[in-house]
CSV table of C-alpha atoms in Angstrom, one decimal:
chain,number,residue,atom,x,y,z
I,2,UNK,CA,-92.9,55.8,71.8
I,3,UNK,CA,-89.2,56.3,72.0
I,4,UNK,CA,-87.8,56.5,75.6
I,5,UNK,CA,-85.9,59.7,76.3
I,6,UNK,CA,-83.3,59.1,79.0
I,7,UNK,CA,-82.0,62.7,79.2
I,8,UNK,CA,-82.3,64.1,82.7
I,9,UNK,CA,-84.8,61.2,83.6
I,10,UNK,CA,-88.0,62.8,82.2
I,11,UNK,CA,-91.1,62.2,84.2
I,12,UNK,CA,-92.9,60.7,81.2
I,13,UNK,CA,-90.7,59.7,78.4
I,14,UNK,CA,-91.5,61.5,75.2
I,15,UNK,CA,-94.8,63.0,76.5
I,16,UNK,CA,-94.7,66.7,75.9
I,17,UNK,CA,-95.4,69.2,78.7
I,18,UNK,CA,-98.7,70.5,77.2
I,19,UNK,CA,-100.0,66.9,77.1
I,20,UNK,CA,-98.9,66.4,80.7
I,21,UNK,CA,-100.9,69.6,81.7
I,22,UNK,CA,-103.9,68.3,79.8
I,23,UNK,CA,-103.7,65.0,81.7
I,24,UNK,CA,-103.4,66.8,85.1
I,25,UNK,CA,-106.2,69.2,84.2
I,26,UNK,CA,-108.7,66.5,83.3
I,27,UNK,CA,-108.0,64.3,86.3
I,28,UNK,CA,-107.7,66.6,89.2
I,29,UNK,CA,-109.1,69.6,91.0
I,30,UNK,CA,-106.6,72.4,90.5
I,31,UNK,CA,-105.9,74.9,93.1
I,32,UNK,CA,-106.9,72.8,96.1
I,33,UNK,CA,-104.7,73.6,99.1
I,34,UNK,CA,-106.2,70.9,101.4
I,35,UNK,CA,-104.6,67.5,101.6
I,36,UNK,CA,-106.8,65.1,99.7
I,37,UNK,CA,-106.2,61.9,101.7
I,38,UNK,CA,-108.6,62.1,104.6
I,39,UNK,CA,-110.6,60.0,105.2
I,40,UNK,CA,-108.3,57.4,103.7
I,41,UNK,CA,-111.0,55.1,102.4
I,42,UNK,CA,-114.7,55.3,101.8
I,43,UNK,CA,-117.3,53.1,100.2
I,44,UNK,CA,-120.9,53.9,99.1
I,45,UNK,CA,-123.5,52.1,97.1
I,46,UNK,CA,-124.2,53.4,93.6
I,47,UNK,CA,-127.7,53.6,92.0
I,48,UNK,CA,-126.9,50.5,89.9
I,49,UNK,CA,-126.1,48.5,93.1
I,50,UNK,CA,-122.3,48.5,92.6
I,51,UNK,CA,-120.0,49.8,95.4
I,52,UNK,CA,-118.0,52.9,94.8
I,53,UNK,CA,-114.6,52.6,96.7
I,54,UNK,CA,-112.3,55.6,97.1
I,55,UNK,CA,-108.8,54.8,98.4
I,56,UNK,CA,-105.7,56.9,99.3
I,57,UNK,CA,-102.2,55.6,99.2
I,58,UNK,CA,-101.8,56.2,102.9
I,59,UNK,CA,-104.8,53.9,103.6
I,60,UNK,CA,-103.3,51.3,101.2
I,61,UNK,CA,-100.1,51.4,103.2
I,62,UNK,CA,-102.1,50.9,106.3
I,63,UNK,CA,-103.7,47.8,104.7
I,64,UNK,CA,-100.4,46.4,103.7
I,65,UNK,CA,-99.3,46.6,107.4
I,66,UNK,CA,-102.5,45.4,109.0
I,67,UNK,CA,-105.7,44.8,107.1
I,68,UNK,CA,-107.9,44.9,110.2
I,69,UNK,CA,-106.5,48.3,111.2
I,70,UNK,CA,-107.4,49.5,107.7
I,71,UNK,CA,-110.9,48.2,108.0
I,72,UNK,CA,-111.4,50.0,111.3
I,73,UNK,CA,-110.2,53.2,109.7
I,74,UNK,CA,-112.5,52.8,106.8
I,75,UNK,CA,-115.4,52.2,109.2
I,76,UNK,CA,-114.6,55.4,111.0
I,77,UNK,CA,-114.4,53.9,114.4
I,78,UNK,CA,-110.8,54.9,115.3
I,79,UNK,CA,-110.1,57.9,117.4
I,80,UNK,CA,-108.7,60.8,115.4
I,81,UNK,CA,-105.1,61.2,116.6
I,82,UNK,CA,-102.4,63.5,115.3
I,83,UNK,CA,-99.0,63.1,116.7
I,84,UNK,CA,-96.6,66.1,117.1
I,85,UNK,CA,-94.5,64.5,114.4
I,86,UNK,CA,-97.3,64.4,111.9
I,87,UNK,CA,-98.3,68.0,112.8
I,88,UNK,CA,-94.8,69.1,112.2
I,89,UNK,CA,-94.9,67.5,108.8
I,90,UNK,CA,-98.1,69.3,107.9
I,91,UNK,CA,-96.7,72.6,109.0
I,92,UNK,CA,-93.5,72.2,107.0
I,93,UNK,CA,-95.6,71.3,104.0
I,94,UNK,CA,-97.5,74.5,104.3
I,95,UNK,CA,-94.3,76.5,104.4
I,96,UNK,CA,-92.9,74.7,101.4
I,97,UNK,CA,-96.1,75.3,99.5
I,98,UNK,CA,-95.9,79.0,100.2
I,99,UNK,CA,-92.3,79.2,99.0
I,100,UNK,CA,-93.0,77.3,95.8
I,101,UNK,CA,-95.9,79.6,95.1
I,102,UNK,CA,-93.4,82.5,95.3
I,103,UNK,CA,-94.3,83.9,98.7
I,104,UNK,CA,-91.8,85.9,100.7
I,105,UNK,CA,-89.9,83.8,103.2
I,106,UNK,CA,-91.5,85.6,106.1
I,107,UNK,CA,-94.9,84.6,104.8
I,108,UNK,CA,-93.8,81.0,104.6
I,109,UNK,CA,-92.6,81.2,108.1
I,110,UNK,CA,-95.9,82.6,109.2
I,111,UNK,CA,-97.7,79.6,107.5
I,112,UNK,CA,-95.6,77.3,109.6
I,113,UNK,CA,-96.1,79.1,112.9
I,114,UNK,CA,-99.9,79.4,112.4
I,115,UNK,CA,-100.3,75.7,112.1
I,116,UNK,CA,-98.0,74.9,115.1
I,117,UNK,CA,-99.0,77.6,117.5
I,118,UNK,CA,-102.1,76.0,119.1
I,119,UNK,CA,-101.2,72.3,119.0
I,120,UNK,CA,-101.6,70.2,122.1
I,121,UNK,CA,-98.5,68.2,123.1
I,122,UNK,CA,-99.1,65.1,125.2
I,123,UNK,CA,-97.4,65.5,128.6
I,124,UNK,CA,-95.3,62.3,128.1
I,125,UNK,CA,-94.0,63.4,124.7
I,126,UNK,CA,-90.3,64.5,124.5
I,127,UNK,CA,-91.3,67.7,122.6
I,128,UNK,CA,-92.9,70.8,123.9
I,129,UNK,CA,-95.0,73.2,121.9
I,130,UNK,CA,-92.0,75.5,121.2
I,131,UNK,CA,-90.0,72.5,120.2
I,132,UNK,CA,-92.4,71.7,117.4
I,133,UNK,CA,-92.5,75.4,116.2
I,134,UNK,CA,-88.7,75.7,116.2
I,135,UNK,CA,-88.2,72.3,114.5
I,136,UNK,CA,-90.7,73.1,111.8
I,137,UNK,CA,-89.0,76.5,111.1
I,138,UNK,CA,-85.6,74.8,111.0
I,139,UNK,CA,-86.9,72.1,108.7
I,140,UNK,CA,-88.3,74.7,106.4
I,141,UNK,CA,-84.9,76.5,106.4
I,142,UNK,CA,-83.1,73.2,105.7
I,143,UNK,CA,-85.5,72.5,102.8
I,144,UNK,CA,-85.0,76.0,101.3
I,145,UNK,CA,-81.2,75.8,101.4
I,146,UNK,CA,-80.7,72.1,100.8
I,147,UNK,CA,-83.3,71.4,98.1
I,148,UNK,CA,-85.0,74.5,96.9
I,149,UNK,CA,-82.1,76.9,96.7
I,150,UNK,CA,-82.6,79.1,93.6
I,151,UNK,CA,-79.0,79.0,92.5
I,152,UNK,CA,-77.2,76.3,90.6
I,153,UNK,CA,-77.4,73.9,93.5
I,154,UNK,CA,-81.2,73.6,93.3
I,155,UNK,CA,-82.3,70.0,93.3
I,156,UNK,CA,-85.7,70.8,91.6
I,157,UNK,CA,-85.2,70.6,87.9
I,158,UNK,CA,-87.6,71.4,85.0
I,159,UNK,CA,-90.6,73.6,84.9
I,160,UNK,CA,-93.2,73.5,87.7
I,161,UNK,CA,-96.5,72.2,86.4
I,162,UNK,CA,-98.5,72.0,89.7
I,163,UNK,CA,-98.1,72.5,93.4
I,164,UNK,CA,-100.2,70.4,95.9
I,165,UNK,CA,-101.9,68.7,92.9
I,166,UNK,CA,-105.0,66.8,94.0
I,167,UNK,CA,-106.4,63.9,92.0
I,168,UNK,CA,-109.2,61.4,92.2
I,169,UNK,CA,-109.1,58.9,89.4
I,170,UNK,CA,-111.3,55.9,88.6
I,171,UNK,CA,-108.8,53.0,88.1
I,172,UNK,CA,-110.8,49.8,88.3
I,173,UNK,CA,-114.4,49.0,87.2
I,174,UNK,CA,-116.3,45.8,87.0
I,175,UNK,CA,-119.9,44.6,87.6
I,176,UNK,CA,-119.5,44.8,91.4
I,177,UNK,CA,-117.4,47.9,92.1
I,178,UNK,CA,-115.7,51.0,90.9
I,179,UNK,CA,-112.4,51.9,92.6
I,180,UNK,CA,-111.1,55.5,92.7
I,181,UNK,CA,-107.6,56.4,93.8
I,182,UNK,CA,-107.1,59.8,95.4
I,183,UNK,CA,-104.3,61.8,96.8
I,184,UNK,CA,-102.3,65.0,96.6
I,185,UNK,CA,-98.9,65.3,94.9
I,186,UNK,CA,-96.6,67.8,96.6
I,187,UNK,CA,-95.0,69.0,93.4
I,188,UNK,CA,-95.3,68.1,89.7
I,189,UNK,CA,-92.5,69.2,87.4
I,190,UNK,CA,-91.7,68.6,83.7
I,191,UNK,CA,-89.0,66.1,85.0
I,192,UNK,CA,-90.8,64.3,87.7
I,193,UNK,CA,-92.9,64.1,90.8
I,194,UNK,CA,-91.8,65.2,94.3
I,195,UNK,CA,-92.9,64.4,97.8
I,196,UNK,CA,-91.6,66.1,101.0
I,197,UNK,CA,-90.9,64.0,104.1
I,198,UNK,CA,-89.9,65.0,107.6
I,199,UNK,CA,-88.2,61.8,108.6
I,200,UNK,CA,-85.4,60.9,111.0
I,201,UNK,CA,-85.0,57.4,109.5
I,202,UNK,CA,-82.3,56.6,107.0
I,203,UNK,CA,-83.9,56.2,103.6
I,204,UNK,CA,-82.2,53.5,101.4
I,205,UNK,CA,-82.6,54.0,97.7
I,206,UNK,CA,-82.8,50.3,96.9
I,207,UNK,CA,-85.4,49.7,99.5
I,208,UNK,CA,-87.5,52.7,98.4
I,209,UNK,CA,-87.2,51.6,94.7
I,210,UNK,CA,-88.3,48.1,95.5
I,211,UNK,CA,-91.1,48.6,98.1
I,212,UNK,CA,-92.4,52.1,98.1
I,213,UNK,CA,-96.1,52.2,97.3
I,214,UNK,CA,-96.7,56.0,97.3
I,215,UNK,CA,-94.6,56.7,94.2
I,216,UNK,CA,-96.4,54.1,92.2
I,217,UNK,CA,-99.9,55.2,93.4
I,218,UNK,CA,-99.2,58.8,92.5
I,219,UNK,CA,-97.9,58.0,89.0
I,220,UNK,CA,-101.1,56.0,88.5
I,221,UNK,CA,-103.3,58.7,90.0
I,222,UNK,CA,-101.7,61.5,87.9
I,223,UNK,CA,-100.9,59.8,84.6
I,224,UNK,CA,-103.3,56.8,84.6
I,225,UNK,CA,-104.3,55.9,81.0
I,226,UNK,CA,-101.4,57.9,79.5
I,227,UNK,CA,-98.9,55.2,80.6
I,228,UNK,CA,-97.4,52.8,78.0
I,229,UNK,CA,-94.8,50.1,78.3
I,230,UNK,CA,-92.1,52.4,77.1
I,231,UNK,CA,-92.8,55.2,79.6
I,232,UNK,CA,-90.5,55.8,82.6
I,233,UNK,CA,-91.5,58.1,85.5
I,234,UNK,CA,-89.2,59.7,88.0
I,235,UNK,CA,-90.4,60.2,91.6
I,236,UNK,CA,-88.2,62.0,94.1
I,237,UNK,CA,-88.5,62.2,97.9
I,238,UNK,CA,-87.1,65.4,99.4
I,239,UNK,CA,-86.3,64.3,102.9
I,240,UNK,CA,-85.7,66.7,105.9
I,241,UNK,CA,-84.4,65.1,109.1
I,242,UNK,CA,-86.2,66.9,112.0
I,243,UNK,CA,-83.4,66.0,114.4
I,244,UNK,CA,-80.3,67.0,112.4
I,245,UNK,CA,-82.0,69.3,109.8
I,246,UNK,CA,-80.0,67.7,107.0
I,247,UNK,CA,-81.6,67.1,103.7
I,248,UNK,CA,-81.4,64.3,101.2
I,249,UNK,CA,-83.1,63.2,98.0
I,250,UNK,CA,-84.0,59.7,97.2
I,251,UNK,CA,-85.0,59.0,93.6
I,252,UNK,CA,-87.0,56.1,92.2
I,253,UNK,CA,-88.3,55.2,88.8
I,254,UNK,CA,-91.7,53.8,88.0
I,255,UNK,CA,-93.0,52.0,84.9
I,256,UNK,CA,-96.2,50.4,83.6
I,257,UNK,CA,-95.1,47.2,85.2
I,258,UNK,CA,-95.1,48.8,88.7
I,259,UNK,CA,-98.6,50.3,88.0
I,260,UNK,CA,-100.1,47.1,86.7
I,261,UNK,CA,-98.8,45.2,89.8
I,262,UNK,CA,-100.3,47.8,92.1
I,263,UNK,CA,-103.6,47.6,90.2
I,264,UNK,CA,-103.7,43.8,90.9
I,265,UNK,CA,-103.2,44.5,94.6
I,266,UNK,CA,-105.9,47.1,94.7
I,267,UNK,CA,-108.3,44.8,92.9
I,268,UNK,CA,-107.8,42.1,95.5
I,269,UNK,CA,-108.4,44.7,98.2
I,270,UNK,CA,-111.6,45.8,96.5
I,271,UNK,CA,-112.8,42.2,96.5
I,272,UNK,CA,-112.3,42.0,100.3
I,273,UNK,CA,-114.0,45.3,100.9
I,274,UNK,CA,-117.2,44.2,99.0
I,275,UNK,CA,-117.2,40.8,100.7
I,276,UNK,CA,-118.5,42.7,103.8
I,277,UNK,CA,-116.4,40.6,106.3
I,278,UNK,CA,-116.9,41.3,109.9
I,279,UNK,CA,-113.1,41.2,110.5
I,280,UNK,CA,-110.1,41.3,108.3
I,281,UNK,CA,-106.7,39.6,108.9
I,282,UNK,CA,-104.7,40.9,111.9
I,283,UNK,CA,-101.0,40.8,110.8
I,284,UNK,CA,-99.2,43.7,112.3
I,285,UNK,CA,-95.6,42.5,113.0
I,286,UNK,CA,-93.5,45.6,113.4
I,287,UNK,CA,-93.0,48.5,115.8
I,288,UNK,CA,-96.3,50.1,114.7
I,289,UNK,CA,-98.2,47.2,116.3
I,290,UNK,CA,-97.9,48.5,119.8
I,291,UNK,CA,-99.9,50.4,122.4
I,292,UNK,CA,-98.0,53.5,121.6
I,293,UNK,CA,-98.5,53.6,117.9
I,294,UNK,CA,-101.7,51.7,117.1
I,295,UNK,CA,-105.0,53.4,117.8
I,296,UNK,CA,-106.8,50.0,117.7
I,297,UNK,CA,-104.5,48.3,120.1
I,298,UNK,CA,-107.2,47.7,122.8
I,299,UNK,CA,-109.4,46.2,120.2
I,300,UNK,CA,-106.7,43.8,119.1
I,301,UNK,CA,-103.7,42.4,121.0
I,302,UNK,CA,-104.2,44.9,123.9
I,303,UNK,CA,-107.6,43.3,124.5
I,304,UNK,CA,-105.7,40.1,125.5
I,305,UNK,CA,-103.7,41.9,128.1
I,306,UNK,CA,-100.5,42.5,126.0
I,307,UNK,CA,-98.6,45.7,126.2
I,308,UNK,CA,-95.4,46.8,124.5
C-alpha cells in the first residue's frame, strides 16, 4: 500500500467507501450516548473464558493507578461528576448538534438543558450560572475558532460519522477475550477528532509521545484494516474554559503505536484474570489527593494523610 501524504489522510490509500464499511461493521451507528461508562467490565463466558470490555478512559486510569482502576471496575467507587466534567459533556452536546446541522439556538438549548439542573458543591469556585455561561461561551469559541464554515474551518474532508461508537474484539486467547469500546467525537475522510474543554497547555510533542486515547480510537475504529504503511491523523480540538481560546493539537498514529498498546492491554488482561485482591498503588501526581481521588480514604487517606 502506497502511503499518501497529501493533507495527512486518516488512512493512507484506504478509500472513503472502505472506511465507511469498516465503521459500519464495527460500531453501532446513530448512538448519541457516550459509550465509555462503566469504564471496564468482566463476565464469564459459556466456555469458561473471561470477556473483558475496556474503555480508553479506564485504561488511562490504570496507567495512573492500577488499584483505582480495579475499584472502578468492581463498581465500588462513588459516582462523582465534577462541574468541569459536566461542562465538557454539555459542550459536546452542543457541538454534536451543530455538526448534525442544527440551528445555533438548538445547539445552545442542548447545552443549557444539560447544565440547568446540576448541583455545584458549595466549596467550588463556580456557581450554576457560571457553568451554563462557560459552556455557552465554549460552544461559541468552538464554532468560531474550529468549526467556522468559511475558509478558516479547521475541519477538513468529508464527515463520515459524528459521535461514532465502537466495541471491537481486539485480543483473544484460551483465557480471555478483550473488547475495546469508546465513542469518537468526529470521523472525517482526513482524520479523527476529539473535543476537549481544558485549561492546561497542550504540548504537541508530549501528546504525540504519550497520548493513549488517539491510539485506542484508531485501534477501535480501524482495527484489522491497519497495515505497516498506514498513517492515521488524530486531532484534538481544545477549548480553554477560562480564556475561551481554541487550539488544535495534531498527532499521527501507525501500526507500531497500535501494536504497542495491544501489548499493554494484554498484560492488563492477564492481571484482571489473575483475580488479585489488590492491584499496585502507584498514584504519584496531583490526582492522588483527597480532592481528586474517589478512593482516597481506602488508600493513603486511610493512613491519616491529607493533601
